[in-house]
Short mmCIF file of N, CA and C in Angstrom, two decimals:
data_model
loop_
_atom_site.label_atom_id
_atom_site.label_comp_id
_atom_site.label_asym_id
_atom_site.label_seq_id
_atom_site.Cartn_x
_atom_site.Cartn_y
_atom_site.Cartn_z
N UNK A 3 1.52 -8.12 6.43
CA UNK A 3 1.28 -6.59 6.92
C UNK A 3 2.28 -5.33 6.67
N UNK A 4 2.80 -4.74 5.97
CA UNK A 4 4.01 -4.11 5.43
C UNK A 4 4.45 -4.38 4.71
N UNK A 5 5.76 -3.89 4.10
CA UNK A 5 6.36 -4.34 3.02
C UNK A 5 7.55 -5.78 3.41
N UNK A 6 7.81 -6.21 3.19
CA UNK A 6 8.33 -7.80 2.82
C UNK A 6 9.95 -7.36 3.14
N UNK A 7 10.25 -7.76 3.71
CA UNK A 7 11.88 -7.74 4.03
C UNK A 7 12.25 -6.49 4.92
N UNK A 8 11.07 -5.88 5.48
CA UNK A 8 11.15 -4.80 6.46
C UNK A 8 11.01 -5.22 7.91
N UNK A 9 12.41 -5.58 8.68
CA UNK A 9 11.95 -6.32 10.07
C UNK A 9 11.30 -7.89 10.10
N UNK A 10 11.09 -8.51 8.79
CA UNK A 10 11.15 -10.38 8.54
C UNK A 10 12.05 -10.50 7.52
N UNK A 11 11.93 -11.57 8.03
CA UNK A 11 13.45 -12.41 6.92
C UNK A 11 13.19 -12.84 5.19
N UNK A 12 12.13 -12.20 5.04
CA UNK A 12 11.65 -11.56 3.20
C UNK A 12 13.44 -11.07 2.70
N UNK A 13 13.91 -10.69 3.40
CA UNK A 13 15.36 -10.60 2.13
C UNK A 13 15.79 -11.58 2.30
N UNK A 14 15.47 -12.74 2.91
CA UNK A 14 16.26 -14.34 2.39
C UNK A 14 15.87 -14.70 0.85
N UNK A 15 14.23 -14.97 0.99
CA UNK A 15 13.58 -14.50 -0.63
C UNK A 15 14.85 -13.75 -1.41
N UNK A 16 15.41 -12.48 -1.64
CA UNK A 16 15.08 -11.75 -2.43
C UNK A 16 16.80 -12.33 -2.45
N UNK A 17 18.14 -12.13 -1.73
CA UNK A 17 18.95 -12.79 -1.88
C UNK A 17 18.49 -14.25 -2.90
N UNK A 18 18.16 -14.77 -2.46
CA UNK A 18 17.76 -16.47 -3.50
C UNK A 18 17.56 -15.95 -4.61
N UNK A 19 16.60 -15.28 -5.12
CA UNK A 19 16.09 -14.80 -6.23
C UNK A 19 17.60 -13.90 -6.68
N UNK A 20 18.21 -13.12 -6.36
CA UNK A 20 19.10 -12.47 -6.59
C UNK A 20 20.50 -13.57 -6.91
N UNK A 21 20.30 -14.47 -6.00
CA UNK A 21 21.81 -15.76 -6.54
C UNK A 21 21.11 -16.56 -7.18
N UNK A 22 20.64 -16.46 -7.52
CA UNK A 22 20.05 -17.70 -9.07
C UNK A 22 19.56 -16.29 -10.66
N UNK A 23 19.52 -15.38 -10.03
CA UNK A 23 19.98 -14.84 -11.50
C UNK A 23 18.22 -14.76 -11.69
N UNK A 24 17.45 -14.79 -10.90
CA UNK A 24 15.76 -13.66 -10.93
C UNK A 24 15.61 -12.50 -10.57
N UNK A 25 15.05 -11.97 -10.98
CA UNK A 25 15.07 -10.63 -11.97
C UNK A 25 14.17 -10.31 -11.05
N UNK A 26 14.53 -9.31 -9.06
CA UNK A 26 13.44 -8.72 -8.22
C UNK A 26 12.76 -7.21 -8.51
N UNK A 27 11.71 -7.05 -8.68
CA UNK A 27 11.14 -5.67 -8.47
C UNK A 27 10.44 -5.36 -7.21
N UNK A 28 10.60 -4.12 -6.50
CA UNK A 28 10.46 -3.29 -5.47
C UNK A 28 9.32 -2.31 -6.09
N UNK A 29 7.62 -2.38 -5.89
CA UNK A 29 6.89 -1.45 -6.18
C UNK A 29 6.82 -0.26 -4.19
N UNK A 30 6.46 0.86 -4.69
CA UNK A 30 6.40 1.21 -3.03
C UNK A 30 4.85 0.79 -2.31
N UNK A 31 5.03 0.94 -1.14
CA UNK A 31 4.18 -0.16 -0.59
C UNK A 31 4.12 0.37 1.04
N UNK A 32 2.84 0.70 1.57
CA UNK A 32 3.13 0.57 3.05
C UNK A 32 3.97 -0.48 3.29
N UNK A 33 4.57 1.09 4.47
CA UNK A 33 5.52 0.40 5.41
C UNK A 33 5.33 0.82 6.61
N UNK A 34 5.27 0.23 8.10
CA UNK A 34 4.69 1.70 9.31
C UNK A 34 5.34 2.61 9.98
N UNK A 35 6.81 2.27 9.61
CA UNK A 35 7.76 2.68 9.91
C UNK A 35 7.49 4.37 9.59
N UNK A 36 7.18 5.32 8.05
CA UNK A 36 7.22 5.77 7.73
C UNK A 36 6.07 6.89 8.00
N UNK A 37 4.96 6.27 8.09
CA UNK A 37 3.31 6.87 8.56
C UNK A 37 3.74 8.07 10.14
N UNK A 38 4.76 6.41 10.86
CA UNK A 38 4.47 6.82 12.12
C UNK A 38 5.36 7.75 12.70
N UNK A 39 6.81 8.22 12.39
CA UNK A 39 7.34 8.61 12.14
C UNK A 39 6.31 10.66 11.89
N UNK A 40 6.13 10.27 10.45
CA UNK A 40 5.81 11.98 9.88
C UNK A 40 4.46 12.30 10.99
N UNK A 41 4.26 11.27 11.71
CA UNK A 41 2.92 11.39 12.53
C UNK A 41 3.36 11.91 13.94
N UNK A 42 4.28 10.87 14.38
CA UNK A 42 5.24 11.62 15.11
C UNK A 42 5.00 13.23 16.47
N UNK A 43 5.97 14.24 14.69
CA UNK A 43 5.80 15.50 15.11
C UNK A 43 7.03 15.53 15.25
N UNK A 44 8.06 14.44 15.65
CA UNK A 44 9.35 14.50 16.64
C UNK A 44 9.88 14.71 14.92
N UNK A 45 11.41 15.29 15.11
CA UNK A 45 12.34 15.19 13.56
C UNK A 45 12.72 14.05 12.98
N UNK A 46 12.38 14.52 11.73
CA UNK A 46 12.46 13.67 11.02
C UNK A 46 13.46 13.95 9.80
N UNK A 47 14.27 14.57 10.00
CA UNK A 47 15.61 15.16 8.50
C UNK A 47 16.44 14.28 9.11
N UNK A 48 16.61 12.82 10.44
CA UNK A 48 17.87 12.23 10.46
C UNK A 48 17.18 11.74 11.28
N UNK A 49 17.26 10.12 11.03
CA UNK A 49 16.18 9.30 12.00
C UNK A 49 16.93 8.16 11.71
N UNK A 50 17.24 7.12 12.61
CA UNK A 50 17.50 5.88 12.78
C UNK A 50 16.07 4.18 12.85
N UNK A 51 16.55 4.03 12.19
CA UNK A 51 15.53 2.29 11.77
C UNK A 51 16.36 1.32 12.71
N UNK A 52 15.32 0.72 13.60
CA UNK A 52 16.24 -0.18 14.39
C UNK A 52 15.12 -1.04 14.38
N UNK A 53 13.91 -1.44 13.92
CA UNK A 53 13.34 -2.31 14.03
C UNK A 53 12.80 -3.17 15.66
N UNK A 54 12.49 -4.12 15.55
CA UNK A 54 12.90 -5.27 17.01
C UNK A 54 13.91 -4.85 17.97
N UNK A 55 13.65 -4.50 19.24
CA UNK A 55 15.14 -5.13 20.08
C UNK A 55 15.46 -6.44 20.35
N UNK A 56 16.64 -6.40 20.19
CA UNK A 56 16.28 -7.64 21.37
C UNK A 56 15.87 -8.05 21.49
N UNK A 57 15.23 -9.85 21.88
CA UNK A 57 14.61 -10.37 23.07
C UNK A 57 14.59 -10.35 24.01
N UNK A 58 16.25 -10.75 24.10
CA UNK A 58 16.52 -10.92 25.93
C UNK A 58 18.57 -10.60 25.95
N UNK A 59 19.23 -11.73 25.26
CA UNK A 59 20.59 -10.86 25.47
C UNK A 59 21.18 -10.17 24.26
N UNK A 60 21.63 -8.99 24.47
CA UNK A 60 21.84 -7.90 23.93
C UNK A 60 20.56 -6.83 24.00
N UNK A 61 20.04 -7.34 25.09
CA UNK A 61 18.51 -5.82 24.71
C UNK A 61 18.82 -4.44 25.48
N UNK A 62 19.61 -5.29 27.35
CA UNK A 62 19.76 -3.52 27.59
C UNK A 62 21.52 -3.32 27.16
N UNK A 63 22.17 -4.00 26.67
CA UNK A 63 23.84 -2.99 26.21
C UNK A 63 22.75 -1.85 24.64
N UNK A 64 21.37 -2.77 24.06
CA UNK A 64 21.45 -1.77 23.00
C UNK A 64 20.75 -0.89 23.57
N UNK A 65 19.87 -0.94 24.20
CA UNK A 65 18.99 0.48 25.01
C UNK A 65 20.06 1.84 25.48
N UNK A 66 21.14 0.82 26.15
CA UNK A 66 22.41 1.28 26.39
C UNK A 66 22.71 2.76 25.83
N UNK A 67 23.20 1.60 24.70
CA UNK A 67 23.74 2.11 23.21
C UNK A 67 23.03 3.57 22.69
N UNK A 68 21.81 3.62 22.17
CA UNK A 68 20.52 4.07 21.60
C UNK A 68 19.99 5.26 22.75
N UNK A 69 20.21 4.70 23.94
CA UNK A 69 20.59 6.27 24.69
C UNK A 69 21.10 7.84 24.45
N UNK A 70 22.21 7.11 23.76
CA UNK A 70 23.20 8.23 23.51
C UNK A 70 22.96 8.15 22.54
N UNK A 71 22.88 7.90 21.13
CA UNK A 71 22.00 8.38 19.98
C UNK A 71 20.82 9.50 20.03
N UNK A 72 21.60 10.84 19.01
CA UNK A 72 21.08 12.02 18.79
C UNK A 72 20.23 11.97 17.66
N UNK A 73 19.92 10.90 17.32
CA UNK A 73 19.28 11.16 15.56
C UNK A 73 17.47 10.61 16.80
N UNK A 74 16.09 10.41 15.76
CA UNK A 74 15.04 9.57 16.09
C UNK A 74 14.99 8.63 15.64
N UNK A 75 15.12 7.72 17.05
CA UNK A 75 14.57 6.27 16.44
C UNK A 75 13.38 5.94 16.44
N UNK A 76 13.25 4.94 15.72
CA UNK A 76 12.15 3.80 14.94
C UNK A 76 12.67 2.46 15.94
N UNK A 77 11.56 2.70 16.88
CA UNK A 77 11.65 0.79 16.95
C UNK A 77 10.08 0.39 16.82
N UNK A 78 10.21 -1.28 16.29
CA UNK A 78 9.26 -1.61 16.24
C UNK A 78 8.90 -2.46 17.79
N UNK A 79 7.33 -2.74 18.19
CA UNK A 79 7.26 -3.61 18.94
C UNK A 79 5.38 -4.37 19.33
N UNK A 80 5.81 -5.85 20.06
CA UNK A 80 4.48 -6.25 19.67
C UNK A 80 3.74 -5.81 21.05
N UNK A 81 2.25 -5.66 20.85
CA UNK A 81 1.46 -5.30 21.58
C UNK A 81 2.11 -5.78 23.33
N UNK A 82 2.01 -7.87 23.46
CA UNK A 82 2.43 -8.18 24.62
C UNK A 82 3.76 -7.33 25.23
N UNK A 83 4.62 -6.22 24.19
CA UNK A 83 5.77 -6.06 24.93
C UNK A 83 5.98 -4.74 25.72
N UNK A 84 5.47 -3.45 25.11
CA UNK A 84 5.14 -2.81 24.83
C UNK A 84 5.16 -1.38 25.88
N UNK A 85 4.78 -2.28 27.06
CA UNK A 85 4.83 -1.45 28.93
C UNK A 85 6.19 -1.63 28.80
N UNK A 86 6.71 -3.12 28.53
CA UNK A 86 8.29 -3.11 29.41
C UNK A 86 9.53 -2.19 28.99
N UNK A 87 8.83 -2.91 27.23
CA UNK A 87 9.67 -1.84 26.15
C UNK A 87 9.95 0.13 26.50
N UNK A 88 8.65 0.93 27.00
CA UNK A 88 8.27 2.23 27.73
C UNK A 88 8.81 2.55 29.16
N UNK A 89 8.65 0.66 29.67
CA UNK A 89 9.22 0.59 31.00
C UNK A 89 11.06 1.14 31.25
N UNK A 90 11.62 0.36 29.77
CA UNK A 90 13.27 0.87 29.62
C UNK A 90 13.54 1.61 29.31
N UNK A 91 12.62 2.24 27.95
CA UNK A 91 13.04 3.66 27.67
C UNK A 91 12.81 5.49 28.07
N UNK A 92 12.60 4.65 30.02
CA UNK A 92 12.39 5.45 30.84
C UNK A 92 13.76 4.95 32.05
N UNK A 93 14.12 3.50 31.90
CA UNK A 93 14.31 3.46 32.52
C UNK A 93 16.22 4.03 32.43
N UNK A 94 16.40 3.54 30.41
CA UNK A 94 17.38 4.06 30.16
C UNK A 94 17.35 5.34 29.18
N UNK A 95 16.30 6.22 29.11
CA UNK A 95 16.47 7.13 28.81
C UNK A 95 15.96 8.46 29.63
N UNK A 96 14.97 7.81 30.20
CA UNK A 96 14.54 9.41 31.22
C UNK A 96 13.34 9.87 31.23
N UNK A 97 12.55 9.36 31.89
CA UNK A 97 11.31 9.77 31.71
C UNK A 97 10.25 11.20 30.56
N UNK A 98 11.21 11.47 30.36
CA UNK A 98 10.86 13.02 29.92
C UNK A 98 11.48 12.93 28.14
N UNK A 99 11.96 11.50 28.09
CA UNK A 99 11.85 11.50 26.61
C UNK A 99 10.86 11.36 25.78
N UNK A 100 10.63 12.01 24.54
CA UNK A 100 9.76 12.42 24.39
C UNK A 100 9.29 11.14 22.81
N UNK A 101 8.43 10.52 23.00
CA UNK A 101 7.71 9.43 22.48
C UNK A 101 6.29 9.68 21.86
N UNK A 102 6.36 8.47 20.87
CA UNK A 102 5.09 8.67 19.70
C UNK A 102 4.73 7.35 19.80
N UNK A 103 3.89 6.53 20.23
CA UNK A 103 3.56 5.58 19.68
C UNK A 103 2.47 4.95 18.59
N UNK A 104 2.99 4.41 17.43
CA UNK A 104 1.03 4.63 16.81
C UNK A 104 1.46 2.86 16.64
N UNK A 105 -0.06 2.89 15.91
CA UNK A 105 -0.83 1.30 16.73
C UNK A 105 -1.47 1.48 15.14
N UNK A 106 -1.68 0.21 14.65
CA UNK A 106 -2.65 0.23 13.22
C UNK A 106 -2.68 1.36 12.42
N UNK A 107 -1.81 1.47 11.93
CA UNK A 107 -1.65 2.37 10.84
C UNK A 107 -2.34 2.07 9.69
N UNK A 108 -3.21 2.98 9.37
CA UNK A 108 -3.96 2.74 8.39
C UNK A 108 -5.54 1.26 8.27
N UNK A 109 -5.50 1.60 9.17
CA UNK A 109 -6.50 0.33 9.89
C UNK A 109 -7.83 0.81 10.96
N UNK A 110 -8.76 0.61 10.52
CA UNK A 110 -9.85 1.34 10.86
C UNK A 110 -9.63 1.43 12.76
N UNK A 111 -9.19 0.85 13.41
CA UNK A 111 -8.07 1.81 14.97
C UNK A 111 -7.80 2.00 14.84
N UNK A 112 -6.51 3.13 13.77
CA UNK A 112 -5.66 3.78 13.84
C UNK A 112 -5.84 4.45 15.45
N UNK A 113 -4.35 4.81 15.77
CA UNK A 113 -4.26 5.30 17.42
C UNK A 113 -2.53 5.76 17.00
N UNK A 114 -2.81 7.46 17.81
CA UNK A 114 -1.55 7.79 17.69
C UNK A 114 -1.16 7.85 19.16
N UNK A 115 -0.33 7.93 19.72
CA UNK A 115 -0.46 8.57 21.74
C UNK A 115 1.15 8.77 21.64
N UNK A 116 1.23 10.48 21.42
CA UNK A 116 2.75 11.55 21.96
C UNK A 116 2.49 12.07 22.92
N UNK A 117 3.61 12.26 24.03
CA UNK A 117 4.17 12.63 25.18
C UNK A 117 5.45 12.89 25.61
N UNK A 118 5.61 12.21 26.91
CA UNK A 118 6.88 11.93 27.29
C UNK A 118 6.82 10.60 27.87
N UNK A 119 7.91 9.84 27.74
CA UNK A 119 8.13 7.93 28.18
C UNK A 119 7.25 7.60 28.40
N UNK A 120 6.65 8.57 30.60
CA UNK A 120 5.95 8.40 31.52
C UNK A 120 4.37 8.07 30.61
N UNK A 121 4.11 9.76 30.82
CA UNK A 121 2.59 9.86 29.96
C UNK A 121 2.41 8.61 29.20
N UNK A 122 3.06 7.98 28.15
CA UNK A 122 2.61 7.40 27.00
C UNK A 122 2.50 6.17 27.99
N UNK A 123 3.68 5.63 28.76
CA UNK A 123 3.61 4.57 29.65
C UNK A 123 2.27 4.15 30.43
N UNK A 124 1.94 5.77 31.21
CA UNK A 124 0.54 5.80 31.61
C UNK A 124 -0.95 5.32 30.89
N UNK A 125 -0.25 6.00 30.27
CA UNK A 125 -1.77 5.55 29.30
C UNK A 125 -2.00 4.30 28.68
N UNK A 126 -1.14 3.32 28.00
CA UNK A 126 -1.72 2.15 27.97
C UNK A 126 -1.09 0.70 28.89
N UNK A 127 -0.93 1.62 29.85
CA UNK A 127 -1.27 0.70 31.52
C UNK A 127 -2.83 0.97 31.61
N UNK A 128 -3.43 1.99 31.64
CA UNK A 128 -4.79 1.95 31.74
C UNK A 128 -5.03 1.46 30.31
N UNK A 129 -4.86 1.84 29.39
CA UNK A 129 -4.93 0.98 27.91
C UNK A 129 -5.05 0.14 27.30
N UNK A 130 -4.76 -1.08 27.45
CA UNK A 130 -3.56 -2.02 26.50
C UNK A 130 -3.72 -2.05 25.62
N UNK A 131 -2.23 -2.15 25.00
CA UNK A 131 -2.30 -1.84 23.59
C UNK A 131 -2.35 -2.83 22.98
N UNK A 132 -3.19 -3.08 21.72
CA UNK A 132 -3.51 -4.59 21.16
C UNK A 132 -3.28 -3.64 19.11
N UNK A 133 -2.24 -4.47 18.63
CA UNK A 133 -2.00 -4.55 16.75
C UNK A 133 -1.04 -4.60 16.73
N UNK A 134 -0.48 -3.91 15.52
CA UNK A 134 1.01 -3.92 15.60
C UNK A 134 1.13 -2.06 15.65
N UNK A 135 2.31 -2.34 16.40
CA UNK A 135 2.91 -1.08 16.53
C UNK A 135 4.06 -0.63 16.95
N UNK A 136 4.33 1.13 16.38
CA UNK A 136 5.94 1.85 16.58
C UNK A 136 5.96 2.42 17.64
N UNK A 137 7.26 2.32 17.38
CA UNK A 137 7.77 3.30 18.98
C UNK A 137 8.53 4.66 17.97
N UNK A 138 8.10 5.62 18.44
CA UNK A 138 9.13 6.90 17.89
C UNK A 138 10.21 7.24 18.77
N UNK A 139 11.21 7.67 18.71
CA UNK A 139 12.24 7.82 20.14
C UNK A 139 12.79 9.11 20.04
N UNK A 140 12.78 10.27 21.05
CA UNK A 140 13.19 11.08 20.16
C UNK A 140 14.87 11.40 20.79
N UNK A 141 15.52 11.72 19.98
CA UNK A 141 17.04 11.81 20.29
C UNK A 141 17.93 13.00 20.91
N UNK A 142 18.04 12.21 21.91
CA UNK A 142 19.32 13.11 22.90
C UNK A 142 19.61 13.99 22.52
N UNK A 143 18.75 15.17 23.33
CA UNK A 143 19.48 16.43 23.01
C UNK A 143 20.77 16.84 23.51
N UNK A 144 21.87 17.92 22.34
CA UNK A 144 22.90 18.00 22.75
C UNK A 144 23.68 18.62 23.93
#
């Protein structure tokens, strides 16, 4: 699903091919973060792709760092960690931080939920998420 080497170890294969002198071609293709960013309604002139947050070690430190980021942030998340991540966004960035959660992009059950971090958390507490998830988080306002 998606573009190989975007938040997965596909770069290892590319690197091995390059080191072995094997030509590598990359065709434009599906990657979940681009349509999620566009659909979010958040500024997309400058953004930072974070991929998956650290699972344990370094997660809090990373969120503290990202709380100060002024560019729009793109995160990947698994459905079973979405509620925790939204709660942590509220904890470190505030309940009023604008977020957009897109799931199952280009599939039958595609959905985008936009609002404050608190509003989106309430939505997914009532309707547990399924599928591949992209979280777009507004940058800190100056």
